[in-house]
Amino acid sequence: MAHDLVVIGGGPGGYVAAIRAAQLGMNVGIVEKEARLGGTCLRVGCIPSKALLESSHKLEMARHDLGRHGVRVGDVSFDLATMMRRKDDVVATLTRGIDALMAKNGITRHAGAGRLAGAGRVEVTASDGRSTVVESPRIILAVGSRSVVLPGVDVDGHFVGTSTEALSFDAVPGHLVVIGGGYIGLELGSVWRRLGAKVTVLEYADRILAGLDGEIAAEALPLFRKQGLDIRLGAKVKSARAVGTRCVVECEGQEPIECDRVLAATGRRPATEDLGLDSVGIEVDRRGCIPVDGRFRTSAAGVFAIGDCIPGPMLAHKAEEDGVACVEAMHSGWAHVDYDLVPAVVFTHPEIAAVGKTEEQLVAAGAAFKKGVFPFRANGRARTINDTAGKVKVLADAATDRVLGVHIIGPSAGDLIGEAAAAMNFGATAEDIARVCHAHPTLPEALKEAALAVHGQAIHA
Ligand SMILES: Cc1cc2nc3c(=O)[nH]c(=O)nc-3n(C[C@H](O)[C@H](O)[C@H](O)COP(=O)(O)OP(=O)(O)OC[C@H]3O[C@@H](n4cnc5c(N)ncnc54)[C@H](O)[C@@H]3O)c2cc1C
């Protein structure tokens, strides 16, 4: 079968690229090896993790927060099977939605693993082993990423597993050891801690949440510890393995830790193996990423790559932006994704969100900047919802006042960052944000106040 465009991989990068290409009039095929479209994000990433975070947060609120509002709920308990079923239902509904979008846009689904088989050819091998060849002058590689496991960590898919297993434990582990203090480890560690597990987080670095602003990460650390996460910094894991029905984790210079389950959350790498890249002469870089130019073109004519399998932040919305820009570039010759303005969110409680440069990056670049900070404890809305931990921090160019970075830890940070991202995309100054009339009482007023604070003009602090 011949198409104008074939996309290998049905995650947020691939299926969004397919839809945009169909909107632009292309005859599109999409190749996906899993039974369901949606990729890591929908099946075993963003969506199921956020569903469990929400359910476990509601439990936490019922236990520890509602009483402060005068709401009495008596003994609170939970049913893990129902929680998991709800999560699975959310995933199923959304994946069915993608099927409907494929049908609506006339996109042909090819079920099976795709492999480049020379210029303009993709060999698709179905689960029964049968192969067909799909032809197209343009092919997008959107194959995503997979978990990276440290040497010595013996993942068995049950006692010692990755985020995929930790999204579906059938019982609350007595003691869960999380290797890695990044966003996946902290989000899933939070879920299981709220559900009653003792959770130990082992982080090699001297801080959590590498890559995010240091001041914000430093503010998060004691909050997470206070919630009960036993976060150990500078912990170099040498091995982790199942021993009978338990696990043993060995860390340099520490007593071995015995626990019930281990979650290896030490990052992800592009899933670029077995793709037939050599058949068209594409070489990956040392991290396994497929190198591309500004229009997502690989070194092979007619072959493009997007999402987690190319350099850049491994985030679903970044993959989507790549997908749209890649297809629009094929169509119009022009595309642009501003990787400096890709927001990042950690869905712990409080949430953490960021867009733009961190303070460390600005210092390292020798940039002259001003900083405005506003605490949620001085925000009326945060008081009314009894959620006052955290702050908003705005970094602006000292000469032009242009906003260079916004970093938030606090209630609904993941939603608040949208305004900052929009403002920065329009090249806003701190004064521009400060002069916008924000509704009262709302959390976004904290962003306005932090923008005012850049010039020492915050009203409520
Ligand atoms: C636990 C967890 C939580 C996360 N939470 C968030 C979050 O809150 N927000 C966020 O932005 N990001 C989050 N992410 C990251 C996000 O899931 C990824 O950045 C995103 O899915 C990348 O999209 P993609 O389309 O590039 O790749 P993927 O979503 O990985 O999709 C790639 C698809 O390609 C298919 N595929 C691979 N090889 C082949 C082949 N040879 N033939 C056919 N099909 C193939 C795969 O089966 C997969 O469906 C999370 C990830 C994890 C693991």
Short mmCIF file of C-alpha atoms in Angstrom, two decimals, residues 117-423:
data_model
loop_
_atom_site.label_atom_id
_atom_site.label_comp_id
_atom_site.label_asym_id
_atom_site.label_seq_id
_atom_site.Cartn_x
_atom_site.Cartn_y
_atom_site.Cartn_z
CA ALA A 117 13.45 -1.36 4.63
CA GLY A 118 15.34 0.98 2.36
CA ALA A 119 14.25 4.31 0.89
CA GLY A 120 10.50 4.89 1.00
CA ARG A 121 9.70 1.43 2.39
CA VAL A 122 8.45 0.34 5.81
CA GLU A 123 8.17 -3.33 6.64
CA VAL A 124 5.34 -3.95 9.11
CA THR A 125 5.45 -7.20 11.08
CA ALA A 126 2.19 -8.09 12.79
CA SER A 127 1.98 -10.00 16.08
CA ASP A 128 1.32 -13.24 14.15
CA GLY A 129 4.69 -12.81 12.41
CA ARG A 130 3.28 -11.85 9.00
CA SER A 131 5.00 -8.99 7.21
CA THR A 132 3.77 -6.47 4.68
CA VAL A 133 5.52 -3.53 3.08
CA VAL A 134 4.03 -0.04 3.13
CA GLU A 135 5.46 2.51 0.71
CA SER A 136 5.68 6.25 1.12
CA PRO A 137 7.98 9.06 -0.05
CA ARG A 138 7.90 10.48 3.50
CA ILE A 139 8.32 8.56 6.74
CA ILE A 140 8.22 10.01 10.27
CA LEU A 141 9.95 8.06 13.04
CA ALA A 142 7.99 8.70 16.27
CA VAL A 143 9.02 5.60 18.20
CA GLY A 144 9.40 7.22 21.63
CA SER A 145 11.54 6.05 24.51
CA ARG A 146 11.97 3.33 27.10
CA SER A 147 13.17 3.21 30.72
CA VAL A 148 16.88 3.24 31.42
CA VAL A 149 17.94 0.81 34.12
CA LEU A 150 21.20 1.19 36.05
CA PRO A 151 23.77 -1.60 35.78
CA GLY A 152 23.26 -4.01 38.70
CA VAL A 153 19.52 -3.31 38.90
CA ASP A 154 17.91 -6.60 37.99
CA VAL A 155 14.49 -5.69 36.61
CA ASP A 156 12.24 -8.76 36.75
CA GLY A 157 8.97 -6.99 35.94
CA HIS A 158 7.46 -7.87 39.29
CA PHE A 159 9.50 -7.24 42.44
CA VAL A 160 11.96 -4.96 40.69
CA GLY A 161 10.21 -2.96 37.98
CA THR A 162 9.91 0.32 36.14
CA SER A 163 7.11 2.90 36.13
CA THR A 164 5.01 0.53 34.02
CA GLU A 165 4.82 -2.00 36.87
CA ALA A 166 4.41 0.72 39.54
CA LEU A 167 1.28 1.94 37.74
CA SER A 168 -0.39 -1.42 38.27
CA PHE A 169 0.73 -2.95 41.60
CA ASP A 170 -2.06 -5.26 42.73
CA ALA A 171 -1.42 -4.50 46.41
CA VAL A 172 0.17 -1.66 48.34
CA PRO A 173 3.79 -2.64 48.99
CA GLY A 174 4.84 -2.55 52.64
CA HIS A 175 8.08 -0.86 51.65
CA LEU A 176 8.79 0.56 48.20
CA VAL A 177 12.27 1.70 47.27
CA VAL A 178 12.35 4.20 44.42
CA ILE A 179 15.67 4.57 42.62
CA GLY A 180 15.80 8.12 41.25
CA GLY A 181 14.49 11.42 42.58
CA GLY A 182 13.22 12.76 39.26
CA TYR A 183 9.61 13.53 38.43
CA ILE A 184 8.55 9.94 37.69
CA GLY A 185 10.05 8.61 40.95
CA LEU A 186 8.54 11.41 43.05
CA GLU A 187 5.10 11.21 41.42
CA LEU A 188 4.78 7.44 41.75
CA GLY A 189 6.51 7.47 45.15
CA SER A 190 3.85 9.98 46.27
CA VAL A 191 1.02 7.75 45.00
CA TRP A 192 2.18 4.70 46.96
CA ARG A 193 3.11 6.70 50.07
CA ARG A 194 -0.39 8.18 50.14
CA LEU A 195 -1.82 4.67 49.84
CA GLY A 196 0.17 3.54 52.86
CA ALA A 197 3.55 2.25 51.67
CA LYS A 198 6.76 3.21 53.39
CA VAL A 199 8.64 4.88 50.52
CA THR A 200 12.40 5.38 50.36
CA VAL A 201 13.73 7.45 47.46
CA LEU A 202 17.40 6.94 46.62
CA GLU A 203 18.89 9.81 44.61
CA TYR A 204 22.54 9.85 43.54
CA ALA A 205 22.77 13.65 43.21
CA ASP A 206 22.79 16.08 46.11
CA ARG A 207 19.35 17.39 45.10
CA ILE A 208 16.07 16.14 43.67
CA LEU A 209 14.50 17.06 40.32
CA ALA A 210 17.66 17.61 38.31
CA GLY A 211 17.15 20.19 35.60
CA LEU A 212 14.52 22.19 37.46
CA ASP A 213 15.34 25.45 39.24
CA GLY A 214 17.48 24.72 42.31
CA GLU A 215 15.63 27.07 44.67
CA ILE A 216 12.30 25.48 43.80
CA ALA A 217 13.71 21.93 44.19
CA ALA A 218 15.21 22.93 47.55
CA GLU A 219 11.80 24.19 48.67
CA ALA A 220 10.16 20.93 47.57
CA LEU A 221 12.55 18.61 49.41
CA PRO A 222 11.45 19.33 53.02
CA LEU A 223 7.79 19.38 51.95
CA PHE A 224 8.07 15.89 50.46
CA ARG A 225 10.04 14.64 53.47
CA LYS A 226 7.38 16.07 55.79
CA GLN A 227 4.77 14.10 53.85
CA GLY A 228 6.71 10.95 54.72
CA LEU A 229 8.90 10.30 51.69
CA ASP A 230 12.28 9.14 53.03
CA ILE A 231 14.46 10.89 50.42
CA ARG A 232 18.15 10.02 50.65
CA LEU A 233 20.48 12.19 48.61
CA GLY A 234 23.97 11.15 47.51
CA ALA A 235 22.82 7.51 47.47
CA LYS A 236 24.72 5.52 44.86
CA VAL A 237 22.79 2.34 44.12
CA LYS A 238 25.06 -0.60 43.31
CA SER A 239 22.45 -3.29 42.88
CA ALA A 240 18.79 -4.17 43.33
CA ARG A 241 17.32 -7.62 42.98
CA ALA A 242 14.58 -9.91 44.17
CA VAL A 243 15.51 -12.38 46.87
CA GLY A 244 12.67 -14.83 47.36
CA THR A 245 9.54 -12.73 47.78
CA ARG A 246 11.43 -9.61 48.90
CA CYS A 247 14.03 -7.30 47.37
CA VAL A 248 17.45 -6.13 48.43
CA VAL A 249 18.89 -2.80 47.35
CA GLU A 250 22.57 -2.15 47.89
CA CYS A 251 23.90 1.39 48.11
CA GLU A 252 27.54 2.39 48.36
CA GLY A 253 28.54 3.00 52.00
CA GLN A 254 25.13 2.06 53.43
CA GLU A 255 23.49 -1.00 54.94
CA PRO A 256 21.55 -2.97 52.30
CA ILE A 257 17.86 -2.04 52.27
CA GLU A 258 15.29 -4.83 52.36
CA CYS A 259 11.97 -3.93 50.80
CA ASP A 260 8.93 -5.36 49.05
CA ARG A 261 9.16 -3.66 45.68
CA VAL A 262 11.68 -1.57 43.79
CA LEU A 263 10.80 1.12 41.25
CA ALA A 264 13.68 1.91 38.91
CA ALA A 265 13.05 5.52 37.82
CA THR A 266 16.43 6.60 36.51
CA GLY A 267 15.41 8.18 33.24
CA ARG A 268 14.51 7.18 29.73
CA ARG A 269 16.32 6.74 26.43
CA PRO A 270 15.14 6.73 22.83
CA ALA A 271 13.73 3.41 21.61
CA THR A 272 15.69 3.47 18.38
CA GLU A 273 16.85 -0.16 18.23
CA ASP A 274 15.46 -2.58 15.60
CA LEU A 275 14.18 0.22 13.38
CA GLY A 276 16.22 -0.63 10.30
CA LEU A 277 17.99 2.75 10.51
CA ASP A 278 21.05 1.29 8.80
CA SER A 279 18.95 0.45 5.73
CA VAL A 280 18.80 4.19 4.98
CA GLY A 281 22.15 5.14 6.55
CA ILE A 282 20.90 6.90 9.72
CA GLU A 283 23.26 6.83 12.71
CA VAL A 284 22.05 7.60 16.23
CA ASP A 285 24.04 9.78 18.63
CA ARG A 286 25.65 8.44 21.82
CA ARG A 287 22.35 8.73 23.74
CA GLY A 288 20.52 6.76 21.06
CA CYS A 289 18.75 9.88 19.71
CA ILE A 290 18.13 10.31 16.00
CA PRO A 291 19.84 13.56 14.90
CA VAL A 292 17.55 15.94 12.98
CA ASP A 293 17.80 19.45 11.56
CA GLY A 294 15.44 22.36 12.33
CA ARG A 295 12.83 20.81 10.01
CA PHE A 296 13.04 17.37 11.65
CA ARG A 297 14.87 15.88 8.64
CA THR A 298 17.24 13.02 9.40
CA SER A 299 20.35 12.33 7.34
CA ALA A 300 18.22 10.12 5.03
CA ALA A 301 16.13 11.84 2.36
CA GLY A 302 12.40 11.56 3.09
CA VAL A 303 12.90 10.28 6.65
CA PHE A 304 11.96 12.56 9.56
CA ALA A 305 11.99 12.03 13.35
CA ILE A 306 10.11 13.65 16.26
CA GLY A 307 9.32 13.32 19.96
CA ASP A 308 11.23 11.34 22.58
CA CYS A 309 13.47 9.70 19.96
CA ILE A 310 15.18 12.99 19.01
CA PRO A 311 17.14 15.37 21.27
CA GLY A 312 15.16 17.68 23.57
CA PRO A 313 12.89 17.33 26.59
CA MET A 314 11.10 13.97 26.75
CA LEU A 315 7.60 15.32 27.26
CA ALA A 316 4.30 14.58 25.56
CA HIS A 317 3.47 18.18 24.64
CA LYS A 318 6.95 18.64 23.15
CA ALA A 319 6.38 15.51 21.03
CA GLU A 320 3.07 16.97 19.85
CA GLU A 321 4.68 20.29 18.91
CA ASP A 322 7.40 18.39 17.03
CA GLY A 323 4.73 16.41 15.16
CA VAL A 324 2.80 19.47 13.99
CA ALA A 325 5.93 21.44 13.10
CA CYS A 326 7.46 18.50 11.20
CA VAL A 327 4.38 18.05 9.02
CA GLU A 328 3.87 21.78 8.47
CA ALA A 329 7.52 22.04 7.40
CA MET A 330 6.92 19.31 4.78
CA HIS A 331 3.95 21.29 3.55
CA SER A 332 5.22 24.88 3.71
CA GLY A 333 8.99 24.59 4.11
CA TRP A 334 8.85 26.42 7.45
CA ALA A 335 8.60 25.21 11.04
CA HIS A 336 9.69 26.30 14.47
CA VAL A 337 9.49 24.87 17.97
CA ASP A 338 10.97 27.05 20.71
CA TYR A 339 12.55 24.47 23.00
CA ASP A 340 13.34 27.22 25.52
CA LEU A 341 9.62 27.61 26.12
CA VAL A 342 8.52 24.01 26.65
CA PRO A 343 6.85 23.97 30.07
CA ALA A 344 7.58 21.15 32.52
CA VAL A 345 5.26 20.02 35.30
CA VAL A 346 5.73 17.68 38.25
CA PHE A 347 2.33 16.49 39.47
CA THR A 348 3.23 15.97 43.10
CA HIS A 349 1.51 17.93 45.85
CA PRO A 350 2.35 20.73 45.77
CA GLU A 351 2.78 20.73 42.02
CA ILE A 352 5.94 22.14 40.49
CA ALA A 353 6.02 23.83 37.10
CA ALA A 354 8.55 25.73 35.07
CA VAL A 355 9.07 27.44 31.76
CA GLY A 356 12.17 29.15 30.42
CA LYS A 357 15.59 29.45 32.01
CA THR A 358 16.42 28.43 35.57
CA GLU A 359 18.32 30.80 37.83
CA GLU A 360 21.37 28.49 37.58
CA GLN A 361 21.29 28.67 33.77
CA LEU A 362 21.15 32.46 33.82
CA VAL A 363 24.02 32.66 36.31
CA ALA A 364 26.09 30.20 34.26
CA ALA A 365 25.44 32.28 31.13
CA GLY A 366 26.50 35.44 32.94
CA ALA A 367 23.11 37.01 32.20
CA ALA A 368 22.06 40.13 34.11
CA PHE A 369 18.61 39.38 35.52
CA LYS A 370 16.16 40.46 38.20
CA LYS A 371 14.11 38.13 40.33
CA GLY A 372 10.64 38.53 41.79
CA VAL A 373 9.22 36.03 44.27
CA PHE A 374 5.75 35.82 45.75
CA PRO A 375 4.66 33.24 48.34
CA PHE A 376 1.29 31.48 48.12
CA ARG A 377 0.76 32.10 51.83
CA ALA A 378 0.05 35.73 50.88
CA ASN A 379 -2.46 34.77 48.15
CA GLY A 380 -6.11 34.96 49.14
CA ARG A 381 -7.25 32.04 47.01
CA ALA A 382 -4.50 29.77 48.38
CA ARG A 383 -5.74 30.60 51.89
CA THR A 384 -9.35 29.81 50.99
CA ILE A 385 -8.43 26.40 49.61
CA ASN A 386 -6.04 25.74 52.52
CA ASP A 387 -3.09 25.16 50.19
CA THR A 388 -0.46 27.78 50.97
CA ALA A 389 2.90 26.02 50.57
CA GLY A 390 5.19 27.28 47.83
CA LYS A 391 5.82 30.34 45.73
CA VAL A 392 6.07 31.84 42.26
CA LYS A 393 9.42 33.07 41.00
CA VAL A 394 9.79 35.29 37.93
CA LEU A 395 13.20 35.90 36.34
CA ALA A 396 13.45 38.88 34.00
CA ASP A 397 16.21 40.46 31.95
CA ALA A 398 17.75 43.30 33.97
CA ALA A 399 17.95 45.64 30.99
CA THR A 400 14.83 44.87 28.94
CA ASP A 401 12.56 43.37 31.64
CA ARG A 402 11.72 40.52 29.24
CA VAL A 403 10.67 37.43 31.20
CA LEU A 404 13.35 34.74 30.95
CA GLY A 405 11.95 32.10 33.29
CA VAL A 406 9.00 31.37 35.57
CA HIS A 407 9.19 28.71 38.28
CA ILE A 408 6.29 27.74 40.47
CA ILE A 409 5.83 25.38 43.38
CA GLY A 410 2.34 25.45 44.79
CA PRO A 411 -1.33 24.70 44.19
CA SER A 412 -2.24 24.13 40.52
CA ALA A 413 1.27 25.13 39.40
CA GLY A 414 0.78 22.99 36.28
CA ASP A 415 -2.19 25.10 35.23
CA LEU A 416 -0.66 28.41 36.28
CA ILE A 417 2.41 27.88 34.11
CA GLY A 418 0.22 28.18 30.99
CA GLU A 419 -0.18 31.93 31.43
CA ALA A 420 3.57 32.35 31.91
CA ALA A 421 4.29 30.27 28.81
CA ALA A 422 1.80 32.26 26.73
CA ALA A 423 3.24 35.57 27.94
#
